[in-house]
Coordinates of C-alpha atoms in Angstrom, one line a residue:
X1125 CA 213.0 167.9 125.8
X1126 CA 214.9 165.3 127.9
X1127 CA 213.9 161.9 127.6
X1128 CA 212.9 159.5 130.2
X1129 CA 214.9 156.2 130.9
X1130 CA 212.1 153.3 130.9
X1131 CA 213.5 152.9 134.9
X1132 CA 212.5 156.7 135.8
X1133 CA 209.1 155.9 134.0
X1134 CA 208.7 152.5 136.0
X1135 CA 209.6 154.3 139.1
X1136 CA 207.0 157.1 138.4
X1137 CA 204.1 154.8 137.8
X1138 CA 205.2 152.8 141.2
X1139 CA 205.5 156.0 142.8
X1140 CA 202.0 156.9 141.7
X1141 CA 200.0 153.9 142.1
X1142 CA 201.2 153.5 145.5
X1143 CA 200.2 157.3 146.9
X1144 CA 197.6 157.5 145.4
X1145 CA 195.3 160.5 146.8
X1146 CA 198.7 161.4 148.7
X1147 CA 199.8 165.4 148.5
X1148 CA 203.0 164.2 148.7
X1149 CA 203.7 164.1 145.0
X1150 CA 206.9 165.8 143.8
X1151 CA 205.0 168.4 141.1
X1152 CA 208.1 170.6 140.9
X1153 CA 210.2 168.2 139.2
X1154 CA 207.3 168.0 136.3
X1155 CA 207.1 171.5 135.3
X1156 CA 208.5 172.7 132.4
X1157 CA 212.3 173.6 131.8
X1158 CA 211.8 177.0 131.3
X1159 CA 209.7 177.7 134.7
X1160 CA 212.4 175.8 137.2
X1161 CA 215.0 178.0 135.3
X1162 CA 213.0 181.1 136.2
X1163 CA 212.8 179.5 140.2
X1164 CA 216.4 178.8 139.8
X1165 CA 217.1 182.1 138.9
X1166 CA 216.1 183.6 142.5
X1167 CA 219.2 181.2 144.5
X1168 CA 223.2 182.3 144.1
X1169 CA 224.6 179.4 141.6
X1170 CA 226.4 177.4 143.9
X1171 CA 223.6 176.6 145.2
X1172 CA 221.8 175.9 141.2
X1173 CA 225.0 173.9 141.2
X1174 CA 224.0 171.7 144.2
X1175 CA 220.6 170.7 143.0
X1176 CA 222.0 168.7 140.3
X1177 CA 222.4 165.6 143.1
X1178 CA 218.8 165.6 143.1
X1179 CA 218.7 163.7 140.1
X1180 CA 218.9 162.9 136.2
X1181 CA 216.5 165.6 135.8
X1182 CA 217.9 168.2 138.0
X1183 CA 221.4 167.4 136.8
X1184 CA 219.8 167.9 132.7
X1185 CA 218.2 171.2 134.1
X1186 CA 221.8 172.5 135.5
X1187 CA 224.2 171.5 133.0
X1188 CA 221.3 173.5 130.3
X1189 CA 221.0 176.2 133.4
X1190 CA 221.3 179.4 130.7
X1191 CA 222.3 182.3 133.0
X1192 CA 225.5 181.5 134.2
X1193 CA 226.3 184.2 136.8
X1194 CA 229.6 183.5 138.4
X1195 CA 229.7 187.4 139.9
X1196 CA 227.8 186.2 143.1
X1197 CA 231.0 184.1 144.3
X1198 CA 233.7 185.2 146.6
X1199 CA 232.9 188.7 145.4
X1200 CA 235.0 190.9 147.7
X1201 CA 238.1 188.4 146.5
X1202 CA 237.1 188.1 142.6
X1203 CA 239.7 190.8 141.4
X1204 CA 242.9 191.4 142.8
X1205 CA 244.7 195.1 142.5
X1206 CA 247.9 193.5 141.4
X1207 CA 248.8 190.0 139.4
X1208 CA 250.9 188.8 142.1
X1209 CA 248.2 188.1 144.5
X1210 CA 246.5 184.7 143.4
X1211 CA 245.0 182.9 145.9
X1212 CA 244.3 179.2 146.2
X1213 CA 240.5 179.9 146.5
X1214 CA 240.4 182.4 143.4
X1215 CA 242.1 179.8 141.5
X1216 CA 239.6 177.1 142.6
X1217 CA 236.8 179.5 141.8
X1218 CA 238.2 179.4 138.4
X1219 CA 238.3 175.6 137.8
X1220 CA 234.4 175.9 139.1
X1221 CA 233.5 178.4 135.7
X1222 CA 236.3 175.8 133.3
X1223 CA 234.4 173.0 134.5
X1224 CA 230.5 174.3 134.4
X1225 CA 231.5 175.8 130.9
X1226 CA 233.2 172.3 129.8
X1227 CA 230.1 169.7 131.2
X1228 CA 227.5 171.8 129.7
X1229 CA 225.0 170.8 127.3
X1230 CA 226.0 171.5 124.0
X1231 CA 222.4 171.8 122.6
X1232 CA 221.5 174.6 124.9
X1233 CA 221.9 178.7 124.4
X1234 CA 223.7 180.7 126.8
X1235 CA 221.5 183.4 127.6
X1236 CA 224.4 185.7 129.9
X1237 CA 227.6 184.8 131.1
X1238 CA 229.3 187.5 134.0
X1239 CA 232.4 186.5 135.5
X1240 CA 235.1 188.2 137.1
X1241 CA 238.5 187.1 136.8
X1242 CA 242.4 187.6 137.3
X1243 CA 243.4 185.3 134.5
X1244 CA 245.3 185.2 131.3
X1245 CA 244.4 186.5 127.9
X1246 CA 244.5 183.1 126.3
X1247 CA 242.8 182.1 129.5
X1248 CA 240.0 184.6 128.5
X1249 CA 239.9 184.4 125.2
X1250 CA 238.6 180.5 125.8
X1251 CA 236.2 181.7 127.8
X1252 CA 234.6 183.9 125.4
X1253 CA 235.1 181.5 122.9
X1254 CA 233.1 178.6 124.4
X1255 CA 230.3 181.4 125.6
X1256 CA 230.1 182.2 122.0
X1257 CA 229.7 178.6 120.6
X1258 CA 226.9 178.5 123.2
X1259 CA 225.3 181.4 121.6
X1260 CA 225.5 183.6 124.6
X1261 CA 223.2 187.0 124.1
X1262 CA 224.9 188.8 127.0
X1263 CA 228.2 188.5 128.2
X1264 CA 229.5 190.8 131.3
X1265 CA 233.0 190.2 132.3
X1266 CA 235.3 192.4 134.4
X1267 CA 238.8 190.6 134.1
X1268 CA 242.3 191.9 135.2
X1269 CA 245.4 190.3 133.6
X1270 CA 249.2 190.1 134.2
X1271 CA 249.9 192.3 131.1
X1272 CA 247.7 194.4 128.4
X1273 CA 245.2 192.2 126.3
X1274 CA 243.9 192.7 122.7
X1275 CA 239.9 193.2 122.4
X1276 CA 239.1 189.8 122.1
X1277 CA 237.9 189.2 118.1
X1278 CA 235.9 186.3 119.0
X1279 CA 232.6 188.5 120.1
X1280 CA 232.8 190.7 117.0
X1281 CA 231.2 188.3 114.4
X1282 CA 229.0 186.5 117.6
X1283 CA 225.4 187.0 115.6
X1284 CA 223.8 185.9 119.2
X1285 CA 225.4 188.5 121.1
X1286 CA 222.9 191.3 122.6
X1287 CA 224.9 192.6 125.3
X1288 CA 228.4 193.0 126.1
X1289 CA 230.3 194.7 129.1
X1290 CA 233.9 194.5 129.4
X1291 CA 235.7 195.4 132.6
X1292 CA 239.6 195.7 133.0
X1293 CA 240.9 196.4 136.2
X1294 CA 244.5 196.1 135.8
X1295 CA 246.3 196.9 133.3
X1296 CA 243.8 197.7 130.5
X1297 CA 243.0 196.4 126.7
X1298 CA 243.8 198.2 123.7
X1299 CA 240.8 197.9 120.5
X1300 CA 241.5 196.9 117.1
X1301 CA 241.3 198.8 114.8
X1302 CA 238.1 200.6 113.5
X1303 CA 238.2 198.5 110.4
X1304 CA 237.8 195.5 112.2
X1305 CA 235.8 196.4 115.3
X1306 CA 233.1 197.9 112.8
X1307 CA 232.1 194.9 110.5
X1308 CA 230.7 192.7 113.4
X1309 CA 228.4 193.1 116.3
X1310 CA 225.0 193.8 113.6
X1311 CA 223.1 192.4 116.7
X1312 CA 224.5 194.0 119.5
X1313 CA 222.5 196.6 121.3
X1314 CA 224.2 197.3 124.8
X1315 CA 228.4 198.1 124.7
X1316 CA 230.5 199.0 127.6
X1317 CA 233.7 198.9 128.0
X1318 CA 236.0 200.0 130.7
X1319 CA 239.7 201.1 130.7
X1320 CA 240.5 201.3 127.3
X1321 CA 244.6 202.2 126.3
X1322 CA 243.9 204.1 122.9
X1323 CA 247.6 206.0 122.9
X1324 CA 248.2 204.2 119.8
X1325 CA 244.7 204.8 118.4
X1326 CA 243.7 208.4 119.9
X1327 CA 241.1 209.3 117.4
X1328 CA 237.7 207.0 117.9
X1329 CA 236.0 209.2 114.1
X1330 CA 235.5 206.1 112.1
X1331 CA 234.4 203.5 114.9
X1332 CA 230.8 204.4 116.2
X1333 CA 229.5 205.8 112.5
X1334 CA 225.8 205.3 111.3
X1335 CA 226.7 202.4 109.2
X1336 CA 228.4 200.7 112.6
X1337 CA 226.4 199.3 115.4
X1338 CA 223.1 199.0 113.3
X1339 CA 221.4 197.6 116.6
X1340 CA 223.3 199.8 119.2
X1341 CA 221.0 201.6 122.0
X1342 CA 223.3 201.8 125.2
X1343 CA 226.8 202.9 125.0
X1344 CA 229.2 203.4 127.7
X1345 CA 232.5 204.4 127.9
X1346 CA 234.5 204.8 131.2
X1347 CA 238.3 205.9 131.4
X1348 CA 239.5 205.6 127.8
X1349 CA 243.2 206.5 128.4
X1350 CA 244.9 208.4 125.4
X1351 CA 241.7 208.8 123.8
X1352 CA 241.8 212.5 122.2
X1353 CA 238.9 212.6 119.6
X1354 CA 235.3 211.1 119.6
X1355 CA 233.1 211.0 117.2
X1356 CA 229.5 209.3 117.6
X1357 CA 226.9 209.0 115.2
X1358 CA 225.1 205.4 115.2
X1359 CA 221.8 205.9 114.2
X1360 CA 219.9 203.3 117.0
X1361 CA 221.6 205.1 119.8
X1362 CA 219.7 206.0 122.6
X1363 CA 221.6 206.4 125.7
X1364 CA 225.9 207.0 126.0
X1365 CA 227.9 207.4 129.0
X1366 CA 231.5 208.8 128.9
X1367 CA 233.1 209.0 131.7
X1368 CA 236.9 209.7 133.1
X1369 CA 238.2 210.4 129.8
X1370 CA 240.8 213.1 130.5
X1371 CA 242.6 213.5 128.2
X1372 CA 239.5 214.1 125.7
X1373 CA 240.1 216.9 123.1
X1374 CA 236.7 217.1 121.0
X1375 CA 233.5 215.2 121.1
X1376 CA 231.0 215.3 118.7
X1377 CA 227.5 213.4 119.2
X1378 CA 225.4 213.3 116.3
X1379 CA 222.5 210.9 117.0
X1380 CA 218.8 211.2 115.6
X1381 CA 217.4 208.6 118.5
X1382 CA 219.6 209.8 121.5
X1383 CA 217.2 210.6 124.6
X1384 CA 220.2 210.6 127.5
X1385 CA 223.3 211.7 127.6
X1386 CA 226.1 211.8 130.8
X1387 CA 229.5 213.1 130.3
X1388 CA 231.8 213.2 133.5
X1389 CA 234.9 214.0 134.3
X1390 CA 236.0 214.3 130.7
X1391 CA 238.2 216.6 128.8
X1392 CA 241.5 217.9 128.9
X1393 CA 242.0 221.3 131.7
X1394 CA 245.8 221.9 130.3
X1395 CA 244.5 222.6 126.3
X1396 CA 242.7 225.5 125.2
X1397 CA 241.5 223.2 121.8
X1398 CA 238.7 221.5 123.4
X1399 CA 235.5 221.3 122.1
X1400 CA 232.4 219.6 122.2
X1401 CA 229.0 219.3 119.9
X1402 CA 225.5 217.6 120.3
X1403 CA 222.9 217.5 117.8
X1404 CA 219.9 215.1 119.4
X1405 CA 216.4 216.4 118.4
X1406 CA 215.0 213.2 120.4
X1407 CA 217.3 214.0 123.6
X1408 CA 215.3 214.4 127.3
X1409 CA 218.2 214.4 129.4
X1410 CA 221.6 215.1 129.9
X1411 CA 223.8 215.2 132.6
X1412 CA 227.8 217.5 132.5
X1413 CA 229.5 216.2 135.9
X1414 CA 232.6 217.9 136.7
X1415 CA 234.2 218.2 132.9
X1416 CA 236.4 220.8 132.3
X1417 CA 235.1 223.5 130.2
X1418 CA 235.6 223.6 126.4
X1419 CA 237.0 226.2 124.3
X1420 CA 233.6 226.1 122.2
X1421 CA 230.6 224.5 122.8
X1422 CA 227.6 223.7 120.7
X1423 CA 224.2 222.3 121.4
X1424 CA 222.0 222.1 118.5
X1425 CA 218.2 221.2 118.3
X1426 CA 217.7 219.9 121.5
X1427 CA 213.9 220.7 121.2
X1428 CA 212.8 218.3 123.8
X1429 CA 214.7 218.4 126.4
X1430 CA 213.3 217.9 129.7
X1431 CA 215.9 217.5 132.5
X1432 CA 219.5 218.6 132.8
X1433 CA 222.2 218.8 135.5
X1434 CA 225.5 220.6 135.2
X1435 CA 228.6 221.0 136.8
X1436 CA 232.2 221.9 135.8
X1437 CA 235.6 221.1 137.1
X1438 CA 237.6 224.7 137.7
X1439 CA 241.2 224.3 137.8
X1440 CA 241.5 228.6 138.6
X1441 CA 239.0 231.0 138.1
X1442 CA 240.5 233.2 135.4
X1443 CA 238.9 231.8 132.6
X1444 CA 239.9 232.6 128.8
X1445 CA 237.0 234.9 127.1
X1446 CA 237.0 231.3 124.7
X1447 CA 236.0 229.3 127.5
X1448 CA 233.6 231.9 129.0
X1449 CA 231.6 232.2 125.9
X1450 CA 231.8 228.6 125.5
X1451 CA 230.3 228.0 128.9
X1452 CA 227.4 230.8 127.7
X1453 CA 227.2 228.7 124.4
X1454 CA 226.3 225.6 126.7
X1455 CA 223.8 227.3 128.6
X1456 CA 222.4 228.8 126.1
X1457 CA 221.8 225.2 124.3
X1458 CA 219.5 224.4 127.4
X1459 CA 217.2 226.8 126.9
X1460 CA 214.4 224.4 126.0
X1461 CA 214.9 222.3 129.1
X1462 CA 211.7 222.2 132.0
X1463 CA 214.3 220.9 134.9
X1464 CA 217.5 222.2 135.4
X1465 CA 219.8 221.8 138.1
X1466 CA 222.9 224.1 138.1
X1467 CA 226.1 223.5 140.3
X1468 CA 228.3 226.1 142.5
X1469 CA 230.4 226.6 139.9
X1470 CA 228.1 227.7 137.3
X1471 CA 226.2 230.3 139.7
X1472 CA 229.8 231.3 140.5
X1473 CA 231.0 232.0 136.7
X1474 CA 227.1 233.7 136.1
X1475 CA 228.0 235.6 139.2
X1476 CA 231.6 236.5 138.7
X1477 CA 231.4 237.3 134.7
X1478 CA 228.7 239.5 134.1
X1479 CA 229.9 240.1 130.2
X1480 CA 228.6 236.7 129.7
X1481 CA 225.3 237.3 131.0
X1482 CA 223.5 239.2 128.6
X1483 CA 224.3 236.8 126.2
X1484 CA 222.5 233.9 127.6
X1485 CA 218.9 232.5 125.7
X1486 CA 216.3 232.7 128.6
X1487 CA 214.7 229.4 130.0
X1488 CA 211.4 230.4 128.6
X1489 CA 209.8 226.2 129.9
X1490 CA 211.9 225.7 132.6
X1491 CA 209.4 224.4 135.9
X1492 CA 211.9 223.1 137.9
X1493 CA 215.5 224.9 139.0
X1494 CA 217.7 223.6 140.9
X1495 CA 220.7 225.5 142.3
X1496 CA 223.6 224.8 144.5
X1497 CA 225.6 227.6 146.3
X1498 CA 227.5 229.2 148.6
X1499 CA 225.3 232.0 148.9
X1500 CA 228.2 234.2 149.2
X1501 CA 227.5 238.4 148.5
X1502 CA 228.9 238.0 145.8
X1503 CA 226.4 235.3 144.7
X1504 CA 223.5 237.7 144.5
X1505 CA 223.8 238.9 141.2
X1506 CA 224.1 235.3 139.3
X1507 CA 221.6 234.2 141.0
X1508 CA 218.9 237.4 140.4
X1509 CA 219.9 236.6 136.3
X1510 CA 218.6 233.0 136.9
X1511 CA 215.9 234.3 138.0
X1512 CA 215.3 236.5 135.6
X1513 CA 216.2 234.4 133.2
X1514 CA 213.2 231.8 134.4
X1515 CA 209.9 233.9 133.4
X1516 CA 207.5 230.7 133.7
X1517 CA 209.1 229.0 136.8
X1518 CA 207.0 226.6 139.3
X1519 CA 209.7 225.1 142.2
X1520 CA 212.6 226.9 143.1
X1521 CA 215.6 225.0 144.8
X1522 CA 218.2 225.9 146.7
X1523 CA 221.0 223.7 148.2
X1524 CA 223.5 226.4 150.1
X1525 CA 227.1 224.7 150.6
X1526 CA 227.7 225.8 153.9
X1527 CA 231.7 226.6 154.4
X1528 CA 231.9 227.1 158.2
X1529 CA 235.2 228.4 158.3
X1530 CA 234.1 231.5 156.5
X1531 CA 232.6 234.0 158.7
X1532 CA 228.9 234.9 157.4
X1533 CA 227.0 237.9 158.7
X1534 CA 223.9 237.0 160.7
X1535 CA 220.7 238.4 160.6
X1536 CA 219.3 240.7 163.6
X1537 CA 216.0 242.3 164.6
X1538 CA 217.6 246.0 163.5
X1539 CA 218.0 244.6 160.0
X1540 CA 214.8 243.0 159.4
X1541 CA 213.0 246.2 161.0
X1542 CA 214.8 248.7 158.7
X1543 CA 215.1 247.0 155.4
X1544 CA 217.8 248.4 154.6
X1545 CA 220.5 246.2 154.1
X1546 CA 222.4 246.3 151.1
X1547 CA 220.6 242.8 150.5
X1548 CA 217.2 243.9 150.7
X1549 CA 218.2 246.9 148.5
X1550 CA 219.0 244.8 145.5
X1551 CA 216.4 242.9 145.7
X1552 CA 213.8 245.3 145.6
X1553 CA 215.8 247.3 142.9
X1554 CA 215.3 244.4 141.2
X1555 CA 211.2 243.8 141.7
X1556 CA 210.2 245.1 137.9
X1557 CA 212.8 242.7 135.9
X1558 CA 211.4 239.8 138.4
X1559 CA 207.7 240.2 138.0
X1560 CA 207.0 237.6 135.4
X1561 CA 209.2 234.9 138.1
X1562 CA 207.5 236.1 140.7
X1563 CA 204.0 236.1 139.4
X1564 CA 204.7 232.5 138.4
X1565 CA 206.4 230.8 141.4
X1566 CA 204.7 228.4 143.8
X1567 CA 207.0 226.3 145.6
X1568 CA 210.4 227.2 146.8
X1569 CA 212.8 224.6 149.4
X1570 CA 215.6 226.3 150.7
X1571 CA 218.4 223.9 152.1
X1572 CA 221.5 224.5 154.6
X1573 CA 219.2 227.8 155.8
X1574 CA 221.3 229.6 158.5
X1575 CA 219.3 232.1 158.7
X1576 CA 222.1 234.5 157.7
X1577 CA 221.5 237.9 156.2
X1578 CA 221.6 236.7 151.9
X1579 CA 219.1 233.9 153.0
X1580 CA 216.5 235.7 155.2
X1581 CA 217.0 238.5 152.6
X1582 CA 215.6 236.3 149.7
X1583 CA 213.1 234.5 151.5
X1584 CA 211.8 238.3 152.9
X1585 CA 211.3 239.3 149.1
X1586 CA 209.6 236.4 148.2
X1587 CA 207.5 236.1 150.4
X1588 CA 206.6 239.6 150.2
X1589 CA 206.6 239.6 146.8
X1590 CA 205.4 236.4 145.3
X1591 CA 201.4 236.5 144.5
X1592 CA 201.5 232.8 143.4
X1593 CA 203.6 231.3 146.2
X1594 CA 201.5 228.3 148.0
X1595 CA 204.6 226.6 149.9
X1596 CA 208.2 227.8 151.2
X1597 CA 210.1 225.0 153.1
X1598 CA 212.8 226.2 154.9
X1599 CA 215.6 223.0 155.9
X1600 CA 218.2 224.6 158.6
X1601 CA 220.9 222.0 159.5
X1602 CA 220.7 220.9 163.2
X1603 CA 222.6 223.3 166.1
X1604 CA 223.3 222.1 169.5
X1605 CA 224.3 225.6 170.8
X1606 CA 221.5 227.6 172.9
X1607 CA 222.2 230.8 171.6
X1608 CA 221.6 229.5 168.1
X1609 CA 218.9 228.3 168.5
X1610 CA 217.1 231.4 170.2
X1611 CA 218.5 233.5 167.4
X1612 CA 216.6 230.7 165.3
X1613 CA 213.1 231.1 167.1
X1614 CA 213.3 234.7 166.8
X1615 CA 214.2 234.8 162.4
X1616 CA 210.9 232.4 162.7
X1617 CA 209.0 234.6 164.6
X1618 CA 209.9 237.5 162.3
X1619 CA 208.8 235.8 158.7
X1620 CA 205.3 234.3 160.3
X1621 CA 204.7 238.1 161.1
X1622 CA 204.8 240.1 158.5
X1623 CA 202.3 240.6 155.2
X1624 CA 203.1 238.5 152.3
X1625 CA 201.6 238.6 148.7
X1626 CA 200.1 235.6 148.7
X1627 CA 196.8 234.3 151.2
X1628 CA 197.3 230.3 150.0
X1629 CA 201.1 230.8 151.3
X1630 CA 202.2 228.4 153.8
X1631 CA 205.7 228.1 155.3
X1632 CA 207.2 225.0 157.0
X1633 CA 210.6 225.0 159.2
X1634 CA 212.7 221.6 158.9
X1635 CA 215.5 220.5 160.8
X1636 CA 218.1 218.4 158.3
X1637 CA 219.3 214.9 159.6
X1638 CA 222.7 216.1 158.8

């Protein structure tokens, strides 16, 4: 608690005896330190900064001010792409955080520090070093320096320390080594770092063990250059992010409390050693964004798993029989999930590689599929196993990447009348292995509809064919041509008149924004 000079209490009692009954009476200036630090909070910190002119009191309240975000100034100027471009203003900016960090009050924690910074590493390392003494819980810094930096060893012991990001733009930091890094942070429960340079350490097995990071929850990892092998197993970890780690040749994840998991744009397309392994009974989601595929994959008891999205990056489409089975491994280890969202290029390897097929674990609890596709002929087939492959379904999406430079075959009052397209041949050959899909699906959205023969095909059969369906929306993207649109009325026209399976069935037509 600050104390009062016997002049402030003079002037108080002056203050008061003269206004008496007044409304006039500055009550802000009497609450408590932590509630003005809370009020404080809400204004950018130049202008915390400025109320210290106020008085003794506001000046005590900003030098022990303990979130100490410097992100908010000159943002669009805080990190330049090169070290040669140092501006008079960024450098003033800098003496600002020396001299905030230099008049503060010692007696006060530090709850966060975020900066960002073109400096020096001993620059930084002071930085950290006088956040540290304050007993700062989270410190976020995003820093680019003239030449590659050490990890700075000054956080590792920091028994305050709750949350730590570090950022390098330009050139990157290397870690020390695993021997070092894993003694400290027994507090820490947040860790991200960004643009690693591991060439000279490209195996991370020892670093994130279960001994390691007693306290971690949050992990994140983004573009760990020269990193080859990961290995994960701390035993408080609930969510990790990897992310634009190319050159990755095996991950293995191993985590009794992990509930989310995103891995993209990872592993390395030119090796046909990669592999990857997750064991997470506790894991509800996990997202696979445009990684290459592994030459073996493994997902073990993911028992409760709820949502999942994936996606892989295709170099060429002849795939090794390794990396096929491998992509029907991965699947497979889904098969628990209730929402599912698959992208083009899985529908197009499901579609494509029908040896792979049969090997797949249905999606006996999945609710909820998502699928995005070119809804090509060649489609068809992938997308019927899906299908199939989804006995209990409830909402069926459908996102159609629409290619206009390929020439699709549109549908016309001759097809519809005879049913006989090859289209609407398949699907009704396939009517027995679809029953339990059918009899269980109630909602299905259809996106980019064009109302070209494969889409007007599917919707035709379920409509026709789906007891249970209460609602088909059907989004066409907007046309501005007349004949279009007539051709448009007319595919409506035809669907609202014909019998379908279920009374409750409602359709809705939607024009998308796009």
């Amino acid at each position: 608690m600050v104390m009062e000079t016997r002049s402030t209490k003079r002037k108080k009692l002056w203050f008061a005896s003269n206004h008496e009954g007044d409304n006039d009476l500055d009550r802000i200036t009497d609450l408590p330190d932590a509630i003005l630090h809370h009020i404080l909070l809400l204004l950018p910190l130049k202008s915390i900064a400025q109320t210290s002119v106020l008085s003794q009191r506001w000046r005590s309240l900003w030098s022990s001010f303990p979130d100490l975000d410097f992100s908010t100034m000159n943002p669009s100027k805080a990190i330049c792409s090169t070290p040669k471009l140092k501006s008079k203003r960024w450098w003033s900016s800098m003496d600002f955080i020396d001299n905030v960090l230099a008049l503060r009050d010692k007696h006060s924690d530090l709850r966060a520090l975020r900066f960002r910074a073109h400096l020096s590493f001993s620059h930084l390392n002071g930085l950290i070093r006088r956040a540290i003494r304050c007993n700062v819980q989270e410190l976020d810094v995003e820093v680019a320096t003239g030449d590659y930096f050490n990890f700075p060893r000054g956080v590792i012991m920091s028994e305050s320390l709750r949350v730590l990001k570090l950022r390098s733009r330009y050139p990157g930091f290397r870690l020390l080594p695993s021997s070092v890094m894993n003694i400290g942070f027994q507090s820490l429960h947040t860790l991200s770092l960004s643009l690693v340079i591991l060439y000279e350490q490209s195996s991370l097995l020892d670093l994130f063990t279960e001994s390691s990071f007693p306290c971690l929850k949050n992990l994140n990892l983004d573009a760990c250059f020269g990193m080859k092998h990961l290995k994960v197993c701390c035993r408080a970890l609930e969510d990790l992010t990897l992310e634009n780690c190319f050159q990755l040749h095996s991950l293995d994840i191993c985590c009794a409390q992990l509930e989310n998991l995103r891995v993209a744009s990872c592993f390395d397309a030119y090796s046909d050693k990669t592999w990857f392994k997750v064991n997470a009974p506790r894991l509800r989601s996990i997202s696979w964004e445009y990684n290459s595929i592994t030459a073996s994959s493994s997902l073990v008891n993911l028992t409760s798993l709820h949502k999942a999205s994936v996606g892989f990056s295709l170099l060429h489409e002849n795939l090794s029989v390794e990396k096929l089975q491998s992509v029907c491994n991965f699947l497979s280890g889904l098969s628990h999930v209730h929402s599912l969202t698959l992208e083009s290029q899985c529908v197009e390897i499901l579609s494509n590689k029908n040896d792979i097929i049969n090997l797949l674990h249905p999606f006996n609890n999945l609710k909820v599929l998502e699928l995005h596709t070119g809804f090509e002929k060649n489609n068809v087939p992938g997308l019927a196993f899906l299908f199939r492959s989804s006995p209990t379904l409830h909402t069926l999406i459908l996102k159609i990447i629409n290619d206009f430079k390929i020439e699709r075959r549109q549908w016309n009052r001759d097809l519809w009348d005879l049913s006989t397209s090859a289209e609407e041949q398949y699907w009704e050959s396939q009517l027995q292995t679809l029953r339990p899909f059918l009899d269980h699906l109630k909602v299905v959205k259809i996106h980019g509809f064009l109302e070209c023969e494969n889409e007007v095909s599917l919707a035709k059969f379920l409509l026709k064919h789906g007891k249970d369906l209460q609602e088909m929306t059907l989004c066409a993207a907007k046309f501005c041509n007349y004949k279009d649109s007539l051709r448009r009325q007319k595919v409506r026209s035809q669907i609202m008149g014909f019998s379908w399976a279920s009374s409750n069935a409602k359709i809705v037509f939607l024009l998308s924004s796009s």
